[in-house]
Amino acid sequence: MVFKDRIEAAHLLADKLETYKEKNAIILAIPRGAVPMGYVISKQLHLPLEVVLSKKIGHPLHKEFAIGAVTQKSQVLSEAASDVSKSYIEEEIKKIRTLLSKRYQDYYGNKKPQELKDKILIIVDDGIATGNTIISTIEMLHEEQPKKIVVAIPVSSQSALQKLKNTPFIDEIVCLSAPENFRAVGQFYKNFDQVDDTEVKTYLNKVAVN
């Protein structure tokens, strides 16, 4: 399955998520790519939209390899962090939190994040290659004591999808396609242009005035 663009993928996901329309749920989009999709889904299901601001902690010798993840309020470390110095991890967490706070301020100004406790969280991403960062993010969201966690993605590698299925904190996965020939998320979109912060803010402002 190849999607025309993120908007088409979002409409297809929204159709699969109709059961959550006007429920006590919230759409959580992973920036930046999933924000246009989150907007479409939130509009179709009449649900609020928020972004999930998290960032992986990279291994000191291989920054692309995640040893954990950080949000503004919590953090999680994988087993791979056991051979990494505590001072490096603490410094990275501090730097990442500063970055996330600036980004939140840029997106929302002084608006406070929505309460997630006892709500159905529908986490939207435009695709998953390894799953490591989103699983860390979900683990942190679980600590907010939501009623249910749903992951909605147009496409995933089969290995990442299996990881999601093995994650105890996820109650439901909506995945439209998990092809055998997966190499990268962009492979499954005809248009996979980058989404910049200006576009993210435009969508968040449109949600705020609706």
mmCIF file with all atom_site columns, C-alpha atoms in Angstrom:
data_model
loop_
_atom_site.group_PDB
_atom_site.id
_atom_site.type_symbol
_atom_site.label_atom_id
_atom_site.label_alt_id
_atom_site.label_comp_id
_atom_site.label_asym_id
_atom_site.label_entity_id
_atom_site.label_seq_id
_atom_site.pdbx_PDB_ins_code
_atom_site.Cartn_x
_atom_site.Cartn_y
_atom_site.Cartn_z
_atom_site.occupancy
_atom_site.B_iso_or_equiv
_atom_site.pdbx_formal_charge
_atom_site.auth_seq_id
_atom_site.auth_comp_id
_atom_site.auth_asym_id
_atom_site.auth_atom_id
_atom_site.pdbx_PDB_model_num
ATOM 1   C CA . MET A 1 1   ? 0.000   0.000  0.000  1.00 0.00 ? 1   MET A CA 1
ATOM 2   C CA . VAL A 1 2   ? 1.370   3.419  -1.012 1.00 0.00 ? 2   VAL A CA 1
ATOM 3   C CA . PHE A 1 3   ? -0.392  6.526  0.299  1.00 0.00 ? 3   PHE A CA 1
ATOM 4   C CA . LYS A 1 4   ? -0.808  9.685  -1.756 1.00 0.00 ? 4   LYS A CA 1
ATOM 5   C CA . ASP A 1 5   ? 0.305   11.757 1.256  1.00 0.00 ? 5   ASP A CA 1
ATOM 6   C CA . ARG A 1 6   ? -0.113  12.014 5.046  1.00 0.00 ? 6   ARG A CA 1
ATOM 7   C CA . ILE A 1 7   ? -3.594  13.526 4.660  1.00 0.00 ? 7   ILE A CA 1
ATOM 8   C CA . GLU A 1 8   ? -4.922  10.514 2.749  1.00 0.00 ? 8   GLU A CA 1
ATOM 9   C CA . ALA A 1 9   ? -3.351  8.189  5.324  1.00 0.00 ? 9   ALA A CA 1
ATOM 10  C CA . ALA A 1 10  ? -4.959  10.198 8.132  1.00 0.00 ? 10  ALA A CA 1
ATOM 11  C CA . HIS A 1 11  ? -8.448  9.911  6.615  1.00 0.00 ? 11  HIS A CA 1
ATOM 12  C CA . LEU A 1 12  ? -8.005  6.132  6.297  1.00 0.00 ? 12  LEU A CA 1
ATOM 13  C CA . LEU A 1 13  ? -6.900  5.910  9.942  1.00 0.00 ? 13  LEU A CA 1
ATOM 14  C CA . ALA A 1 14  ? -9.773  8.112  11.090 1.00 0.00 ? 14  ALA A CA 1
ATOM 15  C CA . ASP A 1 15  ? -12.243 5.724  9.420  1.00 0.00 ? 15  ASP A CA 1
ATOM 16  C CA . LYS A 1 16  ? -10.732 2.866  11.458 1.00 0.00 ? 16  LYS A CA 1
ATOM 17  C CA . LEU A 1 17  ? -10.976 4.928  14.660 1.00 0.00 ? 17  LEU A CA 1
ATOM 18  C CA . GLU A 1 18  ? -14.649 5.944  14.307 1.00 0.00 ? 18  GLU A CA 1
ATOM 19  C CA . THR A 1 19  ? -15.537 4.036  17.471 1.00 0.00 ? 19  THR A CA 1
ATOM 20  C CA . TYR A 1 20  ? -13.700 6.755  19.451 1.00 0.00 ? 20  TYR A CA 1
ATOM 21  C CA . LYS A 1 21  ? -15.662 9.643  17.941 1.00 0.00 ? 21  LYS A CA 1
ATOM 22  C CA . GLU A 1 22  ? -16.702 12.162 20.631 1.00 0.00 ? 22  GLU A CA 1
ATOM 23  C CA . LYS A 1 23  ? -15.454 9.826  23.391 1.00 0.00 ? 23  LYS A CA 1
ATOM 24  C CA . ASN A 1 24  ? -13.285 10.844 26.347 1.00 0.00 ? 24  ASN A CA 1
ATOM 25  C CA . ALA A 1 25  ? -10.203 10.604 24.144 1.00 0.00 ? 25  ALA A CA 1
ATOM 26  C CA . ILE A 1 26  ? -7.395  12.788 22.885 1.00 0.00 ? 26  ILE A CA 1
ATOM 27  C CA . ILE A 1 27  ? -5.276  12.607 19.737 1.00 0.00 ? 27  ILE A CA 1
ATOM 28  C CA . LEU A 1 28  ? -1.544  12.745 20.505 1.00 0.00 ? 28  LEU A CA 1
ATOM 29  C CA . ALA A 1 29  ? 0.553   13.410 17.413 1.00 0.00 ? 29  ALA A CA 1
ATOM 30  C CA . ILE A 1 30  ? 4.291   12.776 17.197 1.00 0.00 ? 30  ILE A CA 1
ATOM 31  C CA . PRO A 1 31  ? 5.849   15.958 15.729 1.00 0.00 ? 31  PRO A CA 1
ATOM 32  C CA . ARG A 1 32  ? 6.499   17.003 13.266 1.00 0.00 ? 32  ARG A CA 1
ATOM 33  C CA . GLY A 1 33  ? 5.293   14.578 10.571 1.00 0.00 ? 33  GLY A CA 1
ATOM 34  C CA . ALA A 1 34  ? 2.204   13.302 12.370 1.00 0.00 ? 34  ALA A CA 1
ATOM 35  C CA . VAL A 1 35  ? 0.749   16.706 13.278 1.00 0.00 ? 35  VAL A CA 1
ATOM 36  C CA . PRO A 1 36  ? -1.097  17.233 9.937  1.00 0.00 ? 36  PRO A CA 1
ATOM 37  C CA . MET A 1 37  ? -2.447  13.702 10.336 1.00 0.00 ? 37  MET A CA 1
ATOM 38  C CA . GLY A 1 38  ? -3.463  14.338 13.936 1.00 0.00 ? 38  GLY A CA 1
ATOM 39  C CA . TYR A 1 39  ? -5.337  17.438 12.819 1.00 0.00 ? 39  TYR A CA 1
ATOM 40  C CA . VAL A 1 40  ? -7.355  15.488 10.221 1.00 0.00 ? 40  VAL A CA 1
ATOM 41  C CA . ILE A 1 41  ? -8.181  12.697 12.682 1.00 0.00 ? 41  ILE A CA 1
ATOM 42  C CA . SER A 1 42  ? -9.091  15.074 15.519 1.00 0.00 ? 42  SER A CA 1
ATOM 43  C CA . LYS A 1 43  ? -11.397 17.013 13.211 1.00 0.00 ? 43  LYS A CA 1
ATOM 44  C CA . GLN A 1 44  ? -13.130 13.895 11.867 1.00 0.00 ? 44  GLN A CA 1
ATOM 45  C CA . LEU A 1 45  ? -13.567 12.348 15.340 1.00 0.00 ? 45  LEU A CA 1
ATOM 46  C CA . HIS A 1 46  ? -14.330 15.656 17.130 1.00 0.00 ? 46  HIS A CA 1
ATOM 47  C CA . LEU A 1 47  ? -11.466 15.123 19.577 1.00 0.00 ? 47  LEU A CA 1
ATOM 48  C CA . PRO A 1 48  ? -8.785  17.464 20.969 1.00 0.00 ? 48  PRO A CA 1
ATOM 49  C CA . LEU A 1 49  ? -5.283  17.378 19.509 1.00 0.00 ? 49  LEU A CA 1
ATOM 50  C CA . GLU A 1 50  ? -1.987  17.624 21.374 1.00 0.00 ? 50  GLU A CA 1
ATOM 51  C CA . VAL A 1 51  ? 1.573   16.938 20.354 1.00 0.00 ? 51  VAL A CA 1
ATOM 52  C CA . VAL A 1 52  ? 3.738   14.435 22.243 1.00 0.00 ? 52  VAL A CA 1
ATOM 53  C CA . LEU A 1 53  ? 7.066   16.078 22.858 1.00 0.00 ? 53  LEU A CA 1
ATOM 54  C CA . SER A 1 54  ? 9.688   13.428 23.498 1.00 0.00 ? 54  SER A CA 1
ATOM 55  C CA . LYS A 1 55  ? 13.209  12.810 22.321 1.00 0.00 ? 55  LYS A CA 1
ATOM 56  C CA . LYS A 1 56  ? 15.486  9.829  22.487 1.00 0.00 ? 56  LYS A CA 1
ATOM 57  C CA . ILE A 1 57  ? 18.704  9.739  24.501 1.00 0.00 ? 57  ILE A CA 1
ATOM 58  C CA . GLY A 1 58  ? 21.398  8.656  22.071 1.00 0.00 ? 58  GLY A CA 1
ATOM 59  C CA . HIS A 1 59  ? 24.276  6.362  23.039 1.00 0.00 ? 59  HIS A CA 1
ATOM 60  C CA . PRO A 1 60  ? 27.470  8.453  23.537 1.00 0.00 ? 60  PRO A CA 1
ATOM 61  C CA . LEU A 1 61  ? 29.317  6.445  20.868 1.00 0.00 ? 61  LEU A CA 1
ATOM 62  C CA . HIS A 1 62  ? 26.387  6.109  18.453 1.00 0.00 ? 62  HIS A CA 1
ATOM 63  C CA . LYS A 1 63  ? 23.903  8.938  18.755 1.00 0.00 ? 63  LYS A CA 1
ATOM 64  C CA . GLU A 1 64  ? 21.319  7.298  16.498 1.00 0.00 ? 64  GLU A CA 1
ATOM 65  C CA . PHE A 1 65  ? 21.068  4.323  18.873 1.00 0.00 ? 65  PHE A CA 1
ATOM 66  C CA . ALA A 1 66  ? 18.487  5.088  21.558 1.00 0.00 ? 66  ALA A CA 1
ATOM 67  C CA . ILE A 1 67  ? 19.288  4.149  25.163 1.00 0.00 ? 67  ILE A CA 1
ATOM 68  C CA . GLY A 1 68  ? 16.152  5.848  26.475 1.00 0.00 ? 68  GLY A CA 1
ATOM 69  C CA . ALA A 1 69  ? 13.759  8.713  25.950 1.00 0.00 ? 69  ALA A CA 1
ATOM 70  C CA . VAL A 1 70  ? 12.699  11.885 27.733 1.00 0.00 ? 70  VAL A CA 1
ATOM 71  C CA . THR A 1 71  ? 9.531   13.955 27.908 1.00 0.00 ? 71  THR A CA 1
ATOM 72  C CA . GLN A 1 72  ? 9.094   17.202 29.795 1.00 0.00 ? 72  GLN A CA 1
ATOM 73  C CA . LYS A 1 73  ? 7.867   15.320 32.851 1.00 0.00 ? 73  LYS A CA 1
ATOM 74  C CA . SER A 1 74  ? 9.359   11.823 32.748 1.00 0.00 ? 74  SER A CA 1
ATOM 75  C CA . GLN A 1 75  ? 12.082  9.612  31.385 1.00 0.00 ? 75  GLN A CA 1
ATOM 76  C CA . VAL A 1 76  ? 12.768  5.969  30.645 1.00 0.00 ? 76  VAL A CA 1
ATOM 77  C CA . LEU A 1 77  ? 16.036  4.104  30.121 1.00 0.00 ? 77  LEU A CA 1
ATOM 78  C CA . SER A 1 78  ? 16.590  0.826  28.288 1.00 0.00 ? 78  SER A CA 1
ATOM 79  C CA . GLU A 1 79  ? 18.965  -1.969 29.307 1.00 0.00 ? 79  GLU A CA 1
ATOM 80  C CA . ALA A 1 80  ? 21.473  -0.485 26.851 1.00 0.00 ? 80  ALA A CA 1
ATOM 81  C CA . ALA A 1 81  ? 21.898  2.441  29.251 1.00 0.00 ? 81  ALA A CA 1
ATOM 82  C CA . SER A 1 82  ? 23.483  0.204  31.887 1.00 0.00 ? 82  SER A CA 1
ATOM 83  C CA . ASP A 1 83  ? 26.996  0.633  30.424 1.00 0.00 ? 83  ASP A CA 1
ATOM 84  C CA . VAL A 1 84  ? 26.674  4.410  30.011 1.00 0.00 ? 84  VAL A CA 1
ATOM 85  C CA . SER A 1 85  ? 27.908  6.833  32.658 1.00 0.00 ? 85  SER A CA 1
ATOM 86  C CA . LYS A 1 86  ? 25.312  8.402  34.945 1.00 0.00 ? 86  LYS A CA 1
ATOM 87  C CA . SER A 1 87  ? 26.784  11.878 34.392 1.00 0.00 ? 87  SER A CA 1
ATOM 88  C CA . TYR A 1 88  ? 26.354  11.573 30.581 1.00 0.00 ? 88  TYR A CA 1
ATOM 89  C CA . ILE A 1 89  ? 22.722  10.494 30.972 1.00 0.00 ? 89  ILE A CA 1
ATOM 90  C CA . GLU A 1 90  ? 21.918  13.287 33.440 1.00 0.00 ? 90  GLU A CA 1
ATOM 91  C CA . GLU A 1 91  ? 23.509  15.877 31.166 1.00 0.00 ? 91  GLU A CA 1
ATOM 92  C CA . GLU A 1 92  ? 21.608  14.595 28.113 1.00 0.00 ? 92  GLU A CA 1
ATOM 93  C CA . ILE A 1 93  ? 18.297  14.615 30.006 1.00 0.00 ? 93  ILE A CA 1
ATOM 94  C CA . LYS A 1 94  ? 18.902  18.213 31.084 1.00 0.00 ? 94  LYS A CA 1
ATOM 95  C CA . LYS A 1 95  ? 19.750  19.307 27.529 1.00 0.00 ? 95  LYS A CA 1
ATOM 96  C CA . ILE A 1 96  ? 16.766  17.475 26.020 1.00 0.00 ? 96  ILE A CA 1
ATOM 97  C CA . ARG A 1 97  ? 14.314  18.923 28.586 1.00 0.00 ? 97  ARG A CA 1
ATOM 98  C CA . THR A 1 98  ? 15.551  22.438 27.796 1.00 0.00 ? 98  THR A CA 1
ATOM 99  C CA . LEU A 1 99  ? 15.007  21.769 24.094 1.00 0.00 ? 99  LEU A CA 1
ATOM 100 C CA . LEU A 1 100 ? 11.530  20.286 24.645 1.00 0.00 ? 100 LEU A CA 1
ATOM 101 C CA . SER A 1 101 ? 10.475  23.202 26.871 1.00 0.00 ? 101 SER A CA 1
ATOM 102 C CA . LYS A 1 102 ? 11.515  25.697 24.189 1.00 0.00 ? 102 LYS A CA 1
ATOM 103 C CA . ARG A 1 103 ? 9.628   23.751 21.542 1.00 0.00 ? 103 ARG A CA 1
ATOM 104 C CA . TYR A 1 104 ? 6.488   23.530 23.706 1.00 0.00 ? 104 TYR A CA 1
ATOM 105 C CA . GLN A 1 105 ? 6.642   27.279 24.350 1.00 0.00 ? 105 GLN A CA 1
ATOM 106 C CA . ASP A 1 106 ? 7.048   27.869 20.617 1.00 0.00 ? 106 ASP A CA 1
ATOM 107 C CA . TYR A 1 107 ? 4.039   25.669 19.795 1.00 0.00 ? 107 TYR A CA 1
ATOM 108 C CA . TYR A 1 108 ? 1.684   26.629 22.621 1.00 0.00 ? 108 TYR A CA 1
ATOM 109 C CA . GLY A 1 109 ? 2.956   29.749 24.413 1.00 0.00 ? 109 GLY A CA 1
ATOM 110 C CA . ASN A 1 110 ? 1.763   29.661 28.023 1.00 0.00 ? 110 ASN A CA 1
ATOM 111 C CA . LYS A 1 111 ? -1.000  27.087 27.477 1.00 0.00 ? 111 LYS A CA 1
ATOM 112 C CA . LYS A 1 112 ? -0.821  24.196 29.965 1.00 0.00 ? 112 LYS A CA 1
ATOM 113 C CA . PRO A 1 113 ? -0.694  20.587 28.649 1.00 0.00 ? 113 PRO A CA 1
ATOM 114 C CA . GLN A 1 114 ? -3.997  18.686 28.785 1.00 0.00 ? 114 GLN A CA 1
ATOM 115 C CA . GLU A 1 115 ? -4.593  16.246 31.611 1.00 0.00 ? 115 GLU A CA 1
ATOM 116 C CA . LEU A 1 116 ? -4.174  12.679 30.327 1.00 0.00 ? 116 LEU A CA 1
ATOM 117 C CA . LYS A 1 117 ? -5.334  10.719 33.385 1.00 0.00 ? 117 LYS A CA 1
ATOM 118 C CA . ASP A 1 118 ? -8.395  8.495  32.723 1.00 0.00 ? 118 ASP A CA 1
ATOM 119 C CA . LYS A 1 119 ? -8.514  9.472  29.040 1.00 0.00 ? 119 LYS A CA 1
ATOM 120 C CA . ILE A 1 120 ? -8.165  7.301  25.942 1.00 0.00 ? 120 ILE A CA 1
ATOM 121 C CA . LEU A 1 121 ? -4.882  8.283  24.321 1.00 0.00 ? 121 LEU A CA 1
ATOM 122 C CA . ILE A 1 122 ? -4.717  7.805  20.545 1.00 0.00 ? 122 ILE A CA 1
ATOM 123 C CA . ILE A 1 123 ? -1.065  8.163  19.560 1.00 0.00 ? 123 ILE A CA 1
ATOM 124 C CA . VAL A 1 124 ? -0.574  8.963  15.880 1.00 0.00 ? 124 VAL A CA 1
ATOM 125 C CA . ASP A 1 125 ? 2.642   8.707  13.870 1.00 0.00 ? 125 ASP A CA 1
ATOM 126 C CA . ASP A 1 126 ? 3.236   8.739  10.108 1.00 0.00 ? 126 ASP A CA 1
ATOM 127 C CA . GLY A 1 127 ? 5.108   5.435  10.245 1.00 0.00 ? 127 GLY A CA 1
ATOM 128 C CA . ILE A 1 128 ? 7.402   3.328  12.403 1.00 0.00 ? 128 ILE A CA 1
ATOM 129 C CA . ALA A 1 129 ? 10.752  1.869  11.397 1.00 0.00 ? 129 ALA A CA 1
ATOM 130 C CA . THR A 1 130 ? 12.305  0.499  14.621 1.00 0.00 ? 130 THR A CA 1
ATOM 131 C CA . GLY A 1 131 ? 9.690   1.361  17.244 1.00 0.00 ? 131 GLY A CA 1
ATOM 132 C CA . ASN A 1 132 ? 12.253  2.038  19.981 1.00 0.00 ? 132 ASN A CA 1
ATOM 133 C CA . THR A 1 133 ? 11.494  5.716  20.549 1.00 0.00 ? 133 THR A CA 1
ATOM 134 C CA . ILE A 1 134 ? 7.686   5.443  20.371 1.00 0.00 ? 134 ILE A CA 1
ATOM 135 C CA . ILE A 1 135 ? 7.702   2.490  22.779 1.00 0.00 ? 135 ILE A CA 1
ATOM 136 C CA . SER A 1 136 ? 9.731   4.539  25.267 1.00 0.00 ? 136 SER A CA 1
ATOM 137 C CA . THR A 1 137 ? 7.273   7.403  24.806 1.00 0.00 ? 137 THR A CA 1
ATOM 138 C CA . ILE A 1 138 ? 4.302   5.096  25.380 1.00 0.00 ? 138 ILE A CA 1
ATOM 139 C CA . GLU A 1 139 ? 5.904   3.743  28.544 1.00 0.00 ? 139 GLU A CA 1
ATOM 140 C CA . MET A 1 140 ? 6.135   7.298  29.847 1.00 0.00 ? 140 MET A CA 1
ATOM 141 C CA . LEU A 1 141 ? 2.550   8.107  28.824 1.00 0.00 ? 141 LEU A CA 1
ATOM 142 C CA . HIS A 1 142 ? 1.406   5.007  30.728 1.00 0.00 ? 142 HIS A CA 1
ATOM 143 C CA . GLU A 1 143 ? 2.681   6.668  33.904 1.00 0.00 ? 143 GLU A CA 1
ATOM 144 C CA . GLU A 1 144 ? 0.059   9.399  33.367 1.00 0.00 ? 144 GLU A CA 1
ATOM 145 C CA . GLN A 1 145 ? -2.582  6.718  34.200 1.00 0.00 ? 145 GLN A CA 1
ATOM 146 C CA . PRO A 1 146 ? -4.692  6.940  31.021 1.00 0.00 ? 146 PRO A CA 1
ATOM 147 C CA . LYS A 1 147 ? -7.794  4.781  30.598 1.00 0.00 ? 147 LYS A CA 1
ATOM 148 C CA . LYS A 1 148 ? -6.455  3.207  27.409 1.00 0.00 ? 148 LYS A CA 1
ATOM 149 C CA . ILE A 1 149 ? -3.587  3.616  24.936 1.00 0.00 ? 149 ILE A CA 1
ATOM 150 C CA . VAL A 1 150 ? -4.222  3.199  21.209 1.00 0.00 ? 150 VAL A CA 1
ATOM 151 C CA . VAL A 1 151 ? -1.461  3.459  18.578 1.00 0.00 ? 151 VAL A CA 1
ATOM 152 C CA . ALA A 1 152 ? -2.581  4.492  15.071 1.00 0.00 ? 152 ALA A CA 1
ATOM 153 C CA . ILE A 1 153 ? -0.070  4.278  12.210 1.00 0.00 ? 153 ILE A CA 1
ATOM 154 C CA . PRO A 1 154 ? -0.415  3.953  8.429  1.00 0.00 ? 154 PRO A CA 1
ATOM 155 C CA . VAL A 1 155 ? 2.677   1.802  7.976  1.00 0.00 ? 155 VAL A CA 1
ATOM 156 C CA . SER A 1 156 ? 5.204   -0.098 10.084 1.00 0.00 ? 156 SER A CA 1
ATOM 157 C CA . SER A 1 157 ? 8.039   -2.541 9.602  1.00 0.00 ? 157 SER A CA 1
ATOM 158 C CA . GLN A 1 158 ? 6.989   -6.035 10.643 1.00 0.00 ? 158 GLN A CA 1
ATOM 159 C CA . SER A 1 159 ? 9.654   -6.158 13.367 1.00 0.00 ? 159 SER A CA 1
ATOM 160 C CA . ALA A 1 160 ? 8.514   -2.846 14.878 1.00 0.00 ? 160 ALA A CA 1
ATOM 161 C CA . LEU A 1 161 ? 4.873   -3.930 14.745 1.00 0.00 ? 161 LEU A CA 1
ATOM 162 C CA . GLN A 1 162 ? 5.772   -7.093 16.658 1.00 0.00 ? 162 GLN A CA 1
ATOM 163 C CA . LYS A 1 163 ? 7.564   -4.978 19.272 1.00 0.00 ? 163 LYS A CA 1
ATOM 164 C CA . LEU A 1 164 ? 4.415   -2.856 19.666 1.00 0.00 ? 164 LEU A CA 1
ATOM 165 C CA . LYS A 1 165 ? 2.306   -5.998 20.066 1.00 0.00 ? 165 LYS A CA 1
ATOM 166 C CA . ASN A 1 166 ? 4.676   -7.214 22.787 1.00 0.00 ? 166 ASN A CA 1
ATOM 167 C CA . THR A 1 167 ? 4.435   -3.930 24.710 1.00 0.00 ? 167 THR A CA 1
ATOM 168 C CA . PRO A 1 168 ? 2.146   -4.367 27.736 1.00 0.00 ? 168 PRO A CA 1
ATOM 169 C CA . PHE A 1 169 ? 1.154   -0.695 27.862 1.00 0.00 ? 169 PHE A CA 1
ATOM 170 C CA . ILE A 1 170 ? -0.599  -0.672 24.459 1.00 0.00 ? 170 ILE A CA 1
ATOM 171 C CA . ASP A 1 171 ? -4.261  -1.727 24.454 1.00 0.00 ? 171 ASP A CA 1
ATOM 172 C CA . GLU A 1 172 ? -4.907  -1.493 20.710 1.00 0.00 ? 172 GLU A CA 1
ATOM 173 C CA . ILE A 1 173 ? -2.894  -1.034 17.513 1.00 0.00 ? 173 ILE A CA 1
ATOM 174 C CA . VAL A 1 174 ? -4.406  0.289  14.281 1.00 0.00 ? 174 VAL A CA 1
ATOM 175 C CA . CYS A 1 175 ? -1.859  -0.297 11.506 1.00 0.00 ? 175 CYS A CA 1
ATOM 176 C CA . LEU A 1 176 ? -2.944  -0.114 7.862  1.00 0.00 ? 176 LEU A CA 1
ATOM 177 C CA . SER A 1 177 ? 0.085   -1.818 6.364  1.00 0.00 ? 177 SER A CA 1
ATOM 178 C CA . ALA A 1 178 ? 3.138   -3.832 7.498  1.00 0.00 ? 178 ALA A CA 1
ATOM 179 C CA . PRO A 1 179 ? 4.892   -4.778 4.234  1.00 0.00 ? 179 PRO A CA 1
ATOM 180 C CA . GLU A 1 180 ? 7.697   -7.324 3.977  1.00 0.00 ? 180 GLU A CA 1
ATOM 181 C CA . ASN A 1 181 ? 9.808   -5.021 1.790  1.00 0.00 ? 181 ASN A CA 1
ATOM 182 C CA . PHE A 1 182 ? 9.935   -2.193 4.392  1.00 0.00 ? 182 PHE A CA 1
ATOM 183 C CA . ARG A 1 183 ? 13.126  -0.124 4.201  1.00 0.00 ? 183 ARG A CA 1
ATOM 184 C CA . ALA A 1 184 ? 11.967  3.366  5.270  1.00 0.00 ? 184 ALA A CA 1
ATOM 185 C CA . VAL A 1 185 ? 8.665   5.101  6.091  1.00 0.00 ? 185 VAL A CA 1
ATOM 186 C CA . GLY A 1 186 ? 8.937   7.517  3.148  1.00 0.00 ? 186 GLY A CA 1
ATOM 187 C CA . GLN A 1 187 ? 8.954   4.575  0.751  1.00 0.00 ? 187 GLN A CA 1
ATOM 188 C CA . PHE A 1 188 ? 5.209   4.208  1.286  1.00 0.00 ? 188 PHE A CA 1
ATOM 189 C CA . TYR A 1 189 ? 4.167   7.793  0.486  1.00 0.00 ? 189 TYR A CA 1
ATOM 190 C CA . LYS A 1 190 ? 4.084   9.430  -2.951 1.00 0.00 ? 190 LYS A CA 1
ATOM 191 C CA . ASN A 1 191 ? 4.482   12.781 -1.190 1.00 0.00 ? 191 ASN A CA 1
ATOM 192 C CA . PHE A 1 192 ? 6.516   12.663 2.025  1.00 0.00 ? 192 PHE A CA 1
ATOM 193 C CA . ASP A 1 193 ? 7.700   16.267 2.270  1.00 0.00 ? 193 ASP A CA 1
ATOM 194 C CA . GLN A 1 194 ? 9.127   17.381 5.584  1.00 0.00 ? 194 GLN A CA 1
ATOM 195 C CA . VAL A 1 195 ? 6.796   19.211 7.972  1.00 0.00 ? 195 VAL A CA 1
ATOM 196 C CA . ASP A 1 196 ? 8.331   22.312 9.566  1.00 0.00 ? 196 ASP A CA 1
ATOM 197 C CA . ASP A 1 197 ? 7.495   24.116 12.806 1.00 0.00 ? 197 ASP A CA 1
ATOM 198 C CA . THR A 1 198 ? 5.508   26.815 11.007 1.00 0.00 ? 198 THR A CA 1
ATOM 199 C CA . GLU A 1 199 ? 3.180   24.172 9.582  1.00 0.00 ? 199 GLU A CA 1
ATOM 200 C CA . VAL A 1 200 ? 2.887   22.480 12.987 1.00 0.00 ? 200 VAL A CA 1
ATOM 201 C CA . LYS A 1 201 ? 1.866   25.779 14.608 1.00 0.00 ? 201 LYS A CA 1
ATOM 202 C CA . THR A 1 202 ? -0.634  26.467 11.828 1.00 0.00 ? 202 THR A CA 1
ATOM 203 C CA . TYR A 1 203 ? -2.417  23.165 12.523 1.00 0.00 ? 203 TYR A CA 1
ATOM 204 C CA . LEU A 1 204 ? -2.350  23.687 16.295 1.00 0.00 ? 204 LEU A CA 1
ATOM 205 C CA . ASN A 1 205 ? -3.791  27.184 15.882 1.00 0.00 ? 205 ASN A CA 1
ATOM 206 C CA . LYS A 1 206 ? -6.553  25.845 13.612 1.00 0.00 ? 206 LYS A CA 1
ATOM 207 C CA . VAL A 1 207 ? -7.490  23.337 16.327 1.00 0.00 ? 207 VAL A CA 1
ATOM 208 C CA . ALA A 1 208 ? -7.504  26.093 18.965 1.00 0.00 ? 208 ALA A CA 1
ATOM 209 C CA . VAL A 1 209 ? -10.018 28.257 17.064 1.00 0.00 ? 209 VAL A CA 1
ATOM 210 C CA . ASN A 1 210 ? -12.362 25.394 16.055 1.00 0.00 ? 210 ASN A CA 1
#
